[in-house]
Short mmCIF file of C-alpha atoms in Angstrom, two decimals:
data_model
loop_
_atom_site.label_atom_id
_atom_site.label_comp_id
_atom_site.label_asym_id
_atom_site.label_seq_id
_atom_site.Cartn_x
_atom_site.Cartn_y
_atom_site.Cartn_z
CA MET A 1 -25.96 -25.39 -8.59
CA ILE A 2 -24.95 -25.38 -12.28
CA ARG A 3 -27.28 -26.59 -15.02
CA PHE A 4 -26.77 -26.61 -18.79
CA GLU A 5 -29.87 -26.91 -20.99
CA GLN A 6 -29.16 -27.66 -24.66
CA VAL A 7 -26.17 -25.33 -24.66
CA SER A 8 -24.30 -24.82 -27.93
CA LYS A 9 -21.36 -22.60 -28.73
CA ALA A 10 -20.25 -21.74 -32.27
CA TYR A 11 -17.29 -19.53 -33.11
CA LEU A 12 -16.79 -17.34 -36.15
CA GLY A 13 -16.28 -19.49 -39.22
CA GLY A 14 -18.91 -21.99 -38.10
CA ARG A 15 -16.74 -24.16 -35.84
CA GLN A 16 -18.93 -25.83 -33.19
CA ALA A 17 -17.18 -25.97 -29.82
CA LEU A 18 -20.23 -27.32 -27.95
CA GLN A 19 -23.43 -28.88 -29.29
CA GLY A 20 -26.58 -29.45 -27.25
CA VAL A 21 -24.83 -29.98 -23.91
CA ASP A 22 -27.05 -30.98 -20.98
CA PHE A 23 -25.89 -31.64 -17.42
CA HIS A 24 -26.66 -30.66 -13.84
CA LEU A 25 -24.00 -30.18 -11.16
CA ARG A 26 -25.63 -30.26 -7.75
CA PRO A 27 -24.64 -28.01 -4.80
CA ALA A 28 -21.63 -29.34 -2.87
CA GLU A 29 -20.92 -31.93 -5.57
CA MET A 30 -17.43 -32.71 -6.89
CA ALA A 31 -17.01 -33.87 -10.48
CA PHE A 32 -14.32 -34.33 -13.13
CA LEU A 33 -14.64 -32.95 -16.65
CA THR A 34 -12.62 -34.91 -19.18
CA GLY A 35 -12.27 -35.45 -22.91
CA HIS A 36 -9.76 -35.29 -25.73
CA SER A 37 -7.96 -32.07 -26.67
CA GLY A 38 -10.41 -29.79 -28.46
CA ALA A 39 -13.45 -31.55 -27.00
CA GLY A 40 -14.72 -28.27 -25.51
CA LYS A 41 -13.66 -28.48 -21.85
CA SER A 42 -12.15 -24.99 -21.70
CA THR A 43 -15.11 -23.54 -23.59
CA LEU A 44 -17.52 -25.06 -21.08
CA LEU A 45 -15.62 -23.53 -18.16
CA LYS A 46 -15.50 -20.14 -19.92
CA LEU A 47 -19.27 -20.27 -20.37
CA ILE A 48 -19.78 -20.83 -16.65
CA CYS A 49 -17.69 -17.82 -15.60
CA GLY A 50 -19.01 -15.51 -18.33
CA ILE A 51 -15.89 -15.23 -20.51
CA GLU A 52 -17.88 -16.69 -23.41
CA ARG A 53 -21.60 -16.50 -24.17
CA PRO A 54 -23.60 -19.47 -25.53
CA SER A 55 -24.90 -19.40 -29.09
CA ALA A 56 -28.00 -21.33 -27.98
CA GLY A 57 -29.48 -22.82 -24.83
CA HIS A 58 -29.51 -21.71 -21.20
CA ILE A 59 -26.96 -21.85 -18.38
CA TRP A 60 -28.29 -21.70 -14.83
CA PHE A 61 -26.11 -20.77 -11.86
CA GLY A 62 -27.68 -20.74 -8.41
CA GLY A 63 -31.12 -20.26 -9.93
CA HIS A 64 -30.09 -17.42 -12.30
CA ASP A 65 -29.90 -17.65 -16.09
CA ILE A 66 -26.34 -16.41 -16.59
CA SER A 67 -26.50 -16.85 -20.36
CA ARG A 68 -28.51 -13.63 -20.46
CA LEU A 69 -26.41 -11.57 -18.04
CA LYS A 70 -25.59 -7.98 -18.94
CA ASN A 71 -21.90 -7.13 -19.25
CA ARG A 72 -21.93 -5.04 -16.08
CA GLU A 73 -23.32 -8.02 -14.12
CA VAL A 74 -20.62 -10.50 -15.18
CA PRO A 75 -17.98 -9.35 -12.60
CA PHE A 76 -20.41 -10.09 -9.77
CA LEU A 77 -20.96 -13.61 -11.13
CA ARG A 78 -17.19 -14.21 -11.17
CA ARG A 79 -16.96 -13.19 -7.51
CA GLN A 80 -19.09 -16.27 -6.71
CA ILE A 81 -16.68 -18.54 -8.61
CA GLY A 82 -13.14 -19.54 -7.69
CA MET A 83 -11.25 -20.09 -10.95
CA ILE A 84 -7.98 -22.07 -10.95
CA PHE A 85 -5.85 -21.94 -14.08
CA GLN A 86 -3.22 -24.31 -15.43
CA ASP A 87 -0.77 -21.42 -15.96
CA HIS A 88 -1.76 -19.82 -12.62
CA HIS A 89 -2.38 -16.24 -13.92
CA LEU A 90 -0.52 -14.69 -10.97
CA LEU A 91 0.52 -11.03 -10.83
CA LEU A 92 4.31 -11.25 -10.95
CA ASP A 93 4.87 -7.70 -9.65
CA ARG A 94 2.92 -8.38 -6.46
CA THR A 95 3.69 -10.55 -3.46
CA VAL A 96 1.95 -13.82 -2.67
CA TYR A 97 -0.10 -12.00 -0.03
CA ASP A 98 -1.23 -9.33 -2.49
CA ASN A 99 -2.14 -11.94 -5.12
CA VAL A 100 -4.33 -13.85 -2.70
CA ALA A 101 -5.87 -10.64 -1.32
CA MET A 102 -6.88 -9.32 -4.75
CA PRO A 103 -10.40 -10.91 -4.87
CA LEU A 104 -11.16 -9.47 -1.43
CA VAL A 105 -9.93 -6.00 -2.40
CA ILE A 106 -12.08 -6.15 -5.54
CA ALA A 107 -15.11 -7.26 -3.51
CA GLY A 108 -14.59 -4.43 -1.02
CA ALA A 109 -13.56 -6.32 2.12
CA SER A 110 -12.23 -4.39 5.08
CA THR A 111 -8.50 -4.38 5.84
CA GLU A 112 -8.96 -6.57 8.91
CA ASP A 113 -11.13 -9.06 7.02
CA ILE A 114 -8.54 -9.24 4.22
CA ARG A 115 -5.71 -9.91 6.68
CA ARG A 116 -7.64 -12.65 8.44
CA ARG A 117 -8.91 -14.42 5.32
CA VAL A 118 -5.62 -14.27 3.40
CA SER A 119 -3.69 -15.70 6.34
CA ALA A 120 -6.24 -18.52 6.68
CA ALA A 121 -6.13 -19.33 2.95
CA LEU A 122 -2.33 -19.36 2.81
CA ASP A 123 -2.18 -21.51 5.93
CA LYS A 124 -4.63 -23.94 4.32
CA VAL A 125 -2.37 -24.45 1.29
CA GLY A 126 0.81 -24.46 3.40
CA LEU A 127 2.29 -21.18 2.16
CA LEU A 128 1.82 -18.85 5.12
CA ASP A 129 5.60 -18.50 5.46
CA LYS A 130 5.87 -17.43 1.78
CA ALA A 131 3.41 -14.53 2.05
CA LYS A 132 6.06 -11.87 1.36
CA ASN A 133 7.65 -13.73 -1.55
CA PHE A 134 7.00 -12.94 -5.19
CA PRO A 135 5.57 -15.64 -7.49
CA ILE A 136 8.80 -15.89 -9.46
CA GLN A 137 10.55 -17.06 -6.28
CA LEU A 138 8.21 -20.07 -5.95
CA SER A 139 8.19 -23.49 -7.59
CA GLY A 140 5.46 -24.53 -10.03
CA GLY A 141 3.59 -26.47 -7.36
CA GLU A 142 3.77 -23.55 -4.94
CA GLN A 143 2.49 -21.16 -7.61
CA GLN A 144 -0.45 -23.50 -8.22
CA ARG A 145 -1.23 -23.49 -4.51
CA VAL A 146 -1.15 -19.67 -4.52
CA GLY A 147 -3.73 -19.81 -7.32
CA ILE A 148 -5.87 -22.15 -5.22
CA ALA A 149 -5.61 -19.88 -2.17
CA ARG A 150 -6.69 -16.91 -4.30
CA ALA A 151 -9.62 -18.93 -5.67
CA VAL A 152 -10.98 -19.91 -2.24
CA VAL A 153 -10.17 -16.77 -0.19
CA ASN A 154 -13.50 -15.15 -1.08
CA LYS A 155 -15.43 -18.30 0.00
CA PRO A 156 -16.91 -18.97 -3.45
CA ALA A 157 -19.86 -21.27 -4.00
CA VAL A 158 -18.11 -22.99 -6.92
CA LEU A 159 -14.51 -23.94 -7.73
CA LEU A 160 -13.62 -24.36 -11.41
CA ALA A 161 -10.20 -25.86 -12.14
CA ASP A 162 -8.77 -26.00 -15.66
CA GLU A 163 -6.00 -28.63 -15.81
CA PRO A 164 -4.64 -27.66 -12.36
CA THR A 165 -2.26 -30.66 -12.31
CA GLY A 166 -1.17 -30.54 -15.94
CA ASN A 167 2.38 -29.36 -15.19
CA LEU A 168 2.86 -31.15 -11.86
CA ASP A 169 4.28 -34.54 -10.89
CA ASP A 170 2.12 -37.27 -9.35
CA ALA A 171 2.90 -36.37 -5.74
CA LEU A 172 2.06 -32.69 -6.21
CA SER A 173 -1.06 -33.63 -8.19
CA GLU A 174 -2.28 -35.79 -5.30
CA GLY A 175 -1.69 -32.92 -2.89
CA ILE A 176 -3.67 -30.49 -5.06
CA LEU A 177 -6.55 -32.96 -5.40
CA ARG A 178 -6.68 -33.49 -1.63
CA LEU A 179 -7.05 -29.72 -1.22
CA PHE A 180 -10.04 -29.76 -3.59
CA GLU A 181 -11.57 -32.61 -1.59
CA GLU A 182 -11.17 -30.64 1.64
CA PHE A 183 -12.97 -27.65 0.13
CA ASN A 184 -15.70 -29.92 -1.21
CA ARG A 185 -16.26 -31.44 2.22
CA VAL A 186 -17.21 -28.01 3.59
CA GLY A 187 -19.84 -27.51 0.89
CA VAL A 188 -17.99 -26.02 -2.09
CA THR A 189 -19.06 -27.30 -5.51
CA VAL A 190 -15.98 -28.43 -7.46
CA LEU A 191 -15.66 -29.02 -11.22
CA MET A 192 -12.18 -30.03 -12.34
CA ALA A 193 -11.19 -30.35 -16.01
CA THR A 194 -8.31 -32.79 -16.49
CA HIS A 195 -6.61 -35.23 -18.87
CA ASP A 196 -5.11 -37.25 -16.01
CA THR A 197 -7.06 -40.52 -16.29
CA GLY A 198 -4.94 -42.08 -13.55
CA LEU A 199 -5.93 -39.35 -11.14
CA ILE A 200 -9.59 -39.81 -12.06
CA ALA A 201 -9.44 -43.58 -11.69
CA ARG A 202 -8.20 -43.33 -8.11
CA ARG A 203 -11.27 -41.30 -7.07
CA ASN A 204 -14.93 -42.24 -7.02
CA TYR A 205 -16.47 -38.99 -8.27
CA ARG A 206 -18.83 -38.22 -11.09
CA ILE A 207 -17.12 -38.00 -14.49
CA LEU A 208 -18.47 -35.71 -17.24
CA THR A 209 -17.03 -36.69 -20.62
CA LEU A 210 -16.98 -34.44 -23.68
CA SER A 211 -16.32 -35.65 -27.22
CA GLN A 212 -16.51 -33.45 -30.30
CA GLY A 213 -18.39 -30.84 -28.29
CA ARG A 214 -21.07 -33.25 -27.01
CA MET A 215 -21.60 -34.64 -23.52
CA VAL A 216 -21.24 -38.39 -24.05
CA GLY A 217 -20.85 -39.69 -20.54
CA GLY A 218 -21.48 -38.93 -16.90
CA HIS A 219 -22.75 -40.65 -13.77
CA SER A 220 -23.84 -39.38 -10.35
CA MET A 221 -22.64 -40.31 -6.93
CA ALA A 222 -24.34 -39.51 -3.66
CA ASN A 223 -22.84 -36.53 -1.93
CA ASN A 224 -23.77 -35.63 1.62
CA ALA A 225 -21.58 -32.56 2.04
CA LYS A 226 -23.33 -29.55 3.46
CA THR A 227 -24.10 -26.55 1.29
CA ALA A 228 -21.67 -23.67 1.57
CA LYS A 229 -23.01 -20.36 2.78
CA SER A 230 -21.24 -17.20 1.70
CA LYS A 231 -21.21 -14.26 4.08
CA ALA A 232 -21.73 -10.83 2.65
CA LEU A 233 -18.71 -8.57 2.80
CA ARG A 234 -19.20 -5.36 4.71
CA GLY A 235 -17.66 -1.94 4.22
CA GLY A 236 -14.49 -1.93 2.21
CA TRP A 237 -15.02 1.00 -0.13
CA ARG A 238 -12.15 2.69 1.69
CA GLU A 239 -9.96 -0.31 0.92
CA GLN A 240 -10.83 -0.05 -2.77
CA TRP A 241 -9.96 3.65 -2.87
CA ARG A 242 -6.79 3.03 -0.88
CA TYR A 243 -5.80 0.35 -3.36
CA ALA A 244 -6.52 2.69 -6.30
CA TRP A 245 -4.30 5.46 -4.92
CA MET A 246 -1.51 3.16 -3.77
CA ASN A 247 -1.52 1.36 -7.11
CA ALA A 248 -1.38 4.67 -9.00
CA ILE A 249 1.56 5.87 -6.91
CA ALA A 250 3.36 2.53 -7.29
CA ASP A 251 2.85 2.66 -11.05
CA MET A 252 4.45 6.12 -11.20
CA LEU A 253 7.39 5.07 -9.01
CA ARG A 254 7.90 1.88 -11.02
CA GLN A 255 9.27 3.98 -13.90
CA PRO A 256 10.55 7.15 -12.22
CA LEU A 257 12.45 8.50 -15.24
CA ALA A 258 9.48 8.14 -17.59
CA THR A 259 7.21 9.75 -14.98
CA LEU A 260 9.64 12.64 -14.47
CA LEU A 261 9.91 13.28 -18.22
CA THR A 262 6.13 13.27 -18.58
CA VAL A 263 5.72 15.70 -15.67
CA MET A 264 8.39 18.00 -17.17
CA VAL A 265 6.68 18.03 -20.58
CA ILE A 266 3.38 18.91 -18.89
CA ALA A 267 5.08 21.61 -16.80
CA ILE A 268 6.69 23.26 -19.83
CA SER A 269 3.40 23.09 -21.73
CA LEU A 270 1.63 24.86 -18.85
CA THR A 271 4.40 27.38 -18.19
CA LEU A 272 4.04 29.06 -21.59
CA PRO A 273 0.35 30.04 -21.19
CA SER A 274 1.02 30.91 -17.53
CA VAL A 275 3.74 33.35 -18.56
CA CYS A 276 1.47 34.86 -21.23
CA TYR A 277 -1.22 35.34 -18.60
CA ILE A 278 1.31 36.98 -16.24
CA VAL A 279 2.36 39.36 -19.06
CA TRP A 280 -1.27 40.25 -19.76
CA LYS A 281 -1.98 40.83 -16.07
CA ASN A 282 1.06 43.07 -15.60
CA VAL A 283 0.37 45.03 -18.80
CA SER A 284 -3.13 45.76 -17.51
CA THR A 285 -1.69 46.85 -14.16
CA ALA A 286 0.92 49.06 -15.82
CA ALA A 287 -1.74 50.68 -17.95
CA THR A 288 -3.61 51.99 -14.95
CA GLN A 289 -0.33 53.37 -13.56
CA TRP A 290 1.31 54.89 -16.62
CA TYR A 291 -1.38 55.94 -19.03
CA PRO A 292 -3.47 59.13 -18.48
CA THR A 293 -7.12 58.97 -17.60
CA PRO A 294 -9.35 59.37 -20.69
CA GLN A 295 -11.22 62.70 -20.81
CA LEU A 296 -13.99 64.46 -22.72
CA THR A 297 -13.34 67.89 -24.27
CA VAL A 298 -16.62 69.82 -24.42
CA TYR A 299 -16.86 72.91 -26.70
CA LEU A 300 -19.66 75.28 -25.67
CA ASP A 301 -21.73 77.38 -28.02
CA LYS A 302 -19.89 80.67 -28.75
CA SER A 303 -23.11 82.61 -28.36
CA LEU A 304 -23.33 81.80 -24.64
CA ASP A 305 -22.39 84.46 -22.12
CA ASP A 306 -20.68 83.61 -18.83
CA ASP A 307 -23.90 83.13 -16.87
CA ALA A 308 -25.32 80.78 -19.50
CA ALA A 309 -22.02 78.89 -19.62
CA VAL A 310 -22.16 78.34 -15.85
CA LYS A 311 -25.65 76.82 -16.20
CA VAL A 312 -24.38 74.48 -18.92
CA LEU A 313 -21.50 73.44 -16.65
CA ASP A 314 -23.94 72.68 -13.83
CA ALA A 315 -25.96 70.50 -16.21
CA ILE A 316 -22.82 68.61 -17.27
CA LYS A 317 -21.76 68.07 -13.64
CA ALA A 318 -25.20 66.63 -12.90
CA GLU A 319 -24.73 63.84 -15.44
CA ALA A 320 -24.07 60.38 -13.97
CA GLY A 321 -20.46 59.29 -14.33
CA VAL A 322 -18.87 62.76 -14.22
CA GLU A 323 -16.03 62.97 -11.68
CA LYS A 324 -15.03 66.64 -12.18
CA VAL A 325 -15.19 69.45 -14.75
CA ASN A 326 -12.43 72.00 -15.50
CA TYR A 327 -13.69 75.15 -17.25
CA LEU A 328 -11.86 77.52 -19.59
CA SER A 329 -13.73 80.68 -20.58
CA ARG A 330 -13.34 82.11 -24.08
CA GLU A 331 -10.81 84.65 -22.86
CA GLU A 332 -8.82 81.99 -20.98
CA ALA A 333 -8.86 79.77 -24.04
CA ARG A 334 -7.54 82.67 -26.21
CA GLY A 335 -4.80 83.37 -23.65
CA GLU A 336 -3.62 79.74 -23.64
CA PHE A 337 -3.72 79.63 -27.43
CA ARG A 338 -1.65 82.84 -27.60
CA ASN A 339 0.97 81.39 -25.24
CA TRP A 340 1.65 78.05 -26.94
CA SER A 341 0.73 78.77 -30.59
CA GLY A 342 2.83 81.88 -31.33
CA PHE A 343 -0.05 83.46 -33.24
CA GLY A 344 -0.87 86.15 -30.65
CA GLY A 345 -0.45 88.98 -33.21
CA ALA A 346 -2.91 87.35 -35.57
CA LEU A 347 -5.46 87.00 -32.77
CA ASP A 348 -5.16 90.72 -31.95
CA MET A 349 -6.00 91.61 -35.54
CA LEU A 350 -9.34 89.77 -35.30
CA GLU A 351 -12.40 91.81 -34.31
CA GLU A 352 -13.97 88.84 -32.43
CA ASN A 353 -12.53 86.01 -30.34
CA PRO A 354 -12.93 82.90 -32.55
CA LEU A 355 -12.37 80.40 -29.73
CA PRO A 356 -15.27 78.88 -27.75
CA ALA A 357 -15.37 78.23 -24.04
CA VAL A 358 -14.10 74.73 -23.19
CA ALA A 359 -14.97 72.25 -20.42
CA ILE A 360 -12.64 69.30 -19.69
CA VAL A 361 -14.73 66.45 -18.24
CA THR A 362 -13.01 63.71 -16.21
CA PRO A 363 -15.18 60.57 -15.94
CA GLN A 364 -15.50 58.41 -12.86
CA MET A 365 -13.50 55.16 -12.72
CA SER A 366 -16.54 53.06 -13.57
CA PHE A 367 -17.09 55.13 -16.74
CA GLN A 368 -13.57 54.83 -18.17
CA SER A 369 -14.14 51.80 -20.36
CA SER A 370 -14.69 52.33 -24.07
CA ASP A 371 -18.42 51.58 -24.04
CA THR A 372 -19.32 53.58 -20.92
CA LEU A 373 -17.18 56.54 -22.04
CA THR A 374 -18.99 56.62 -25.38
CA THR A 375 -22.34 56.57 -23.58
CA LEU A 376 -21.25 59.46 -21.34
CA ARG A 377 -20.07 61.45 -24.38
CA ASP A 378 -23.48 61.07 -26.04
CA ARG A 379 -25.30 62.25 -22.92
CA VAL A 380 -23.04 65.28 -22.50
CA ALA A 381 -23.44 66.16 -26.18
CA ALA A 382 -27.21 66.22 -25.67
CA VAL A 383 -26.97 69.00 -23.05
CA GLN A 384 -28.36 72.26 -24.41
CA GLY A 385 -25.60 74.78 -25.05
CA VAL A 386 -22.96 72.17 -25.98
CA ASP A 387 -21.64 72.60 -29.51
CA GLU A 388 -19.30 69.58 -29.79
CA VAL A 389 -17.79 66.83 -27.62
CA ARG A 390 -14.54 65.04 -28.39
CA MET A 391 -13.11 61.98 -26.65
CA ASP A 392 -9.45 62.23 -25.70
CA ASP A 393 -9.07 58.43 -25.75
CA SER A 394 -6.19 57.84 -28.12
CA TRP A 395 -4.02 56.39 -25.36
CA PHE A 396 -6.98 54.49 -24.03
CA ALA A 397 -7.69 52.95 -27.44
CA ARG A 398 -4.06 51.95 -27.88
CA LEU A 399 -4.00 50.44 -24.43
CA ALA A 400 -7.19 48.49 -25.05
CA ALA A 401 -5.81 47.19 -28.35
CA LEU A 402 -2.51 46.17 -26.73
CA THR A 403 -4.03 44.40 -23.75
CA GLY A 404 -6.62 42.77 -26.01
CA LEU A 405 -3.87 41.46 -28.28
CA VAL A 406 -1.88 40.06 -25.36
CA GLY A 407 -5.03 38.48 -23.94
CA GLN A 408 -5.94 36.83 -27.26
CA VAL A 409 -2.41 35.49 -27.71
CA ALA A 410 -2.46 34.11 -24.16
CA LEU A 411 -5.84 32.47 -24.78
CA MET A 412 -4.76 30.82 -28.05
CA ILE A 413 -1.50 29.56 -26.56
CA GLY A 414 -3.40 28.34 -23.51
CA ILE A 415 -5.83 26.32 -25.63
CA LEU A 416 -3.01 24.76 -27.64
CA MET A 417 -1.06 23.89 -24.52
CA VAL A 418 -4.13 22.40 -22.82
CA VAL A 419 -4.58 20.15 -25.85
CA ALA A 420 -0.89 19.23 -25.63
CA VAL A 421 -1.22 18.34 -21.94
CA PHE A 422 -4.35 16.33 -22.74
CA LEU A 423 -2.52 14.32 -25.42
CA VAL A 424 0.60 13.78 -23.29
CA ILE A 425 -1.37 12.41 -20.33
CA GLY A 426 -3.66 10.36 -22.57
CA ASN A 427 -0.70 8.76 -24.34
CA SER A 428 1.07 8.08 -21.04
CA VAL A 429 -2.00 6.34 -19.63
CA ARG A 430 -2.48 4.39 -22.87
CA LEU A 431 1.07 3.04 -22.65
CA SER A 432 0.50 2.15 -19.01
CA ILE A 433 -2.62 0.19 -19.98
CA PHE A 434 -0.74 -1.77 -22.63
CA SER A 435 2.06 -2.59 -20.19
CA ARG A 436 -0.48 -3.93 -17.69
CA ARG A 437 -2.72 -5.95 -19.99
CA ASP A 438 -1.91 -9.18 -18.13
CA THR A 439 -2.79 -7.58 -14.80
CA ILE A 440 -6.09 -6.27 -16.18
CA ASN A 441 -6.79 -9.71 -17.64
CA VAL A 442 -6.35 -11.39 -14.25
CA MET A 443 -8.42 -8.74 -12.46
CA LYS A 444 -11.32 -9.20 -14.85
CA LEU A 445 -11.16 -12.98 -14.46
CA ILE A 446 -11.51 -12.75 -10.68
CA GLY A 447 -14.40 -10.28 -10.70
CA ALA A 448 -13.03 -6.76 -11.09
CA THR A 449 -15.49 -4.25 -12.53
CA ASP A 450 -14.45 -1.69 -15.12
CA GLY A 451 -14.75 0.97 -12.41
CA PHE A 452 -12.28 -0.84 -10.17
CA ILE A 453 -9.79 -1.15 -13.04
CA LEU A 454 -10.35 2.47 -14.08
CA ARG A 455 -9.61 4.11 -10.73
CA PRO A 456 -5.80 3.67 -10.59
CA PHE A 457 -5.44 5.05 -14.13
CA LEU A 458 -7.75 8.00 -13.38
CA ASN A 459 -5.81 8.77 -10.21
CA GLY A 460 -2.54 8.46 -12.11
CA GLY A 461 -3.72 10.89 -14.80
CA ALA A 462 -4.88 13.38 -12.18
CA MET A 463 -1.54 13.15 -10.35
CA LEU A 464 0.43 13.69 -13.57
CA GLY A 465 -1.62 16.83 -14.23
CA PHE A 466 -1.27 18.04 -10.64
CA PHE A 467 2.50 17.56 -10.40
CA GLY A 468 2.98 19.02 -13.88
CA ALA A 469 1.08 22.15 -12.79
CA LEU A 470 3.06 22.27 -9.54
CA LEU A 471 6.36 22.24 -11.45
CA SER A 472 4.93 24.84 -13.84
CA LEU A 473 4.26 27.15 -10.88
CA VAL A 474 7.88 26.74 -9.79
CA LEU A 475 9.16 27.55 -13.30
CA SER A 476 6.91 30.59 -13.76
CA GLY A 477 7.79 31.82 -10.26
CA ALA A 478 11.51 31.49 -11.04
CA LEU A 479 10.99 33.45 -14.28
CA VAL A 480 9.17 36.27 -12.46
CA TRP A 481 11.94 36.40 -9.84
CA LYS A 482 14.60 36.58 -12.57
CA LEU A 483 12.87 39.39 -14.49
CA GLU A 484 11.74 41.44 -11.50
CA SER A 485 14.97 43.45 -11.21
CA VAL A 486 15.05 44.09 -14.97
CA VAL A 487 11.48 45.42 -14.97
CA THR A 488 12.24 47.63 -11.95
CA ASN A 489 15.20 49.21 -13.77
CA VAL A 490 13.10 49.85 -16.88
CA ALA A 491 10.43 51.53 -14.73
CA LYS A 492 13.08 53.80 -13.19
CA VAL A 493 14.17 54.91 -16.67
CA PHE A 494 10.59 56.05 -17.29
CA GLY A 495 10.54 57.89 -13.98
CA THR A 496 8.07 55.61 -12.24
CA THR A 497 7.96 52.53 -10.04
CA PHE A 498 6.51 49.18 -11.00
CA THR A 499 6.54 45.75 -9.33
CA LEU A 500 6.24 42.60 -11.43
CA HIS A 501 3.54 40.29 -10.08
CA GLY A 502 3.35 36.53 -10.61
CA LEU A 503 0.39 34.22 -10.06
CA GLY A 504 -1.62 34.74 -6.88
CA TRP A 505 -2.64 31.95 -4.53
CA ASP A 506 -6.12 31.73 -6.00
CA GLU A 507 -4.72 31.62 -9.55
CA ALA A 508 -2.19 28.94 -8.57
CA LEU A 509 -4.89 26.77 -6.98
CA LEU A 510 -7.07 27.19 -10.06
CA LEU A 511 -4.18 26.06 -12.30
CA LEU A 512 -3.59 22.98 -10.12
CA LEU A 513 -7.29 22.11 -10.16
CA ILE A 514 -7.72 22.59 -13.91
CA SER A 515 -4.58 20.59 -14.70
CA ALA A 516 -5.64 17.72 -12.43
CA MET A 517 -9.08 17.70 -14.08
CA ILE A 518 -7.49 17.62 -17.55
CA GLY A 519 -5.37 14.66 -16.45
CA TRP A 520 -8.40 12.85 -15.04
CA ILE A 521 -10.49 13.37 -18.18
CA ALA A 522 -7.62 12.38 -20.51
CA ALA A 523 -7.04 9.20 -18.49
CA TRP A 524 -10.76 8.41 -18.48
CA LEU A 525 -11.07 8.71 -22.25
CA ALA A 526 -7.94 6.64 -22.88
CA THR A 527 -8.88 3.91 -20.40
CA VAL A 528 -12.55 3.58 -21.35
CA GLN A 529 -11.64 3.37 -25.02
CA HIS A 530 -9.36 0.37 -24.42
CA LEU A 531 -11.48 -1.37 -21.79
CA ARG A 532 -14.44 -1.49 -24.17
CA ARG A 533 -12.36 -3.57 -26.57
CA PHE A 534 -10.79 -5.71 -23.85
CA THR A 535 -11.98 -9.28 -23.27
CA PRO A 536 -10.26 -11.50 -20.69
CA GLN A 537 -8.78 -14.74 -21.99
#
């Protein structure tokens, strides 16, 4: 089942933990691993479950060379091993049931399979009535039995125990050892590291002895136990996703004040660009209501008579983009000039009318932008008989400059606030990771992949972004409601009507989606960065 071939392990600084270790642990065999403190027992167990990698040699597990495993394959190796620790490594914020169920959740078992297996494992170690208790409510011996139940619930091929009786009295130690013997009788390979020579002496099992990192003793005993067969787990991806969402929600509710403050900071950061966007949208709407339509003033050649002028007007009307044309003959132009200029006497003294005929061209709606209006002006100017064309777009230019300025300000503020939201969520997730290092450590030891560990943090980041955007919509909506009456009164002063508009449903949904995505990405970057440097101990 497990075979070491000339395995050595050297740490930085040159210290040799193991040197040329050779041994073979057969399927369904039970053996003790003993030796003085610092002999290399813990290092040997870490090599088997992939926490450490050998400096030389090969380690075979079930026919596979695990000394050459890729990092992404290590969690699947650990799912075949039940690891029992001296200090238990239980999750103190979860119940006994949840602690024992964790390997099954990680492996993707169905809810029904988890319930059945956890109940059977707890019943086996005599703790079925303590399923709803938390580890801190249990004695040391009971906590050790919870660790054993967690180790065997996934029906592993191998049980590794590191000083499981080190902190227990003789009676509890005997009880723990009898549990190991029961598991061994149904085909589970058991390797138990211990200093308890009295416990070893009372049993007739193979003893592997380490001294100064070398295997110096070991003998074999016949073992007729049948080989364990592990059934493949079916389904369960729903259980993994359910766990990820429930864990993310529980993490947020565990510190409600901190979560609320984070959501409020995100909401305020998003409200500012939202308000700028609302201002830009309403300025654009007001522009179409209040400002006059841009026009072209066309001056005809003074040498044209009325018939020729009519032909020129027909040519102008035929141009694409022309909505309508208002015509002033030379006489009509002189009459208007006389009325509003006050120089009628001077005009009468002139032998010839100095004013040309004028055509006022109103463009279609699709030709009222700056570029299309300029194009239309050039085409009208090219009509034969036209002397000059002027664009009456002063208001249009001012409007374009104003709305452009508001749009640029909104964009810049939006970018800055998005960065702020990104940093806030990233920092919140980073702090959450640090506060749960022990939990992550335990999960990795029992076979959790990086993806499984990532999901609750990603979901938490997305929820922070979503709820921050939701609160931002409430704040911006309240601001629009508060200012609506003020804007209406201002519009009345200018002799018009205007309604202040907030964000539409499509815009609100887009804000929620973008904010949730920002939270997800920020959480992903923060979590991946720390998981890459994280090694279980």
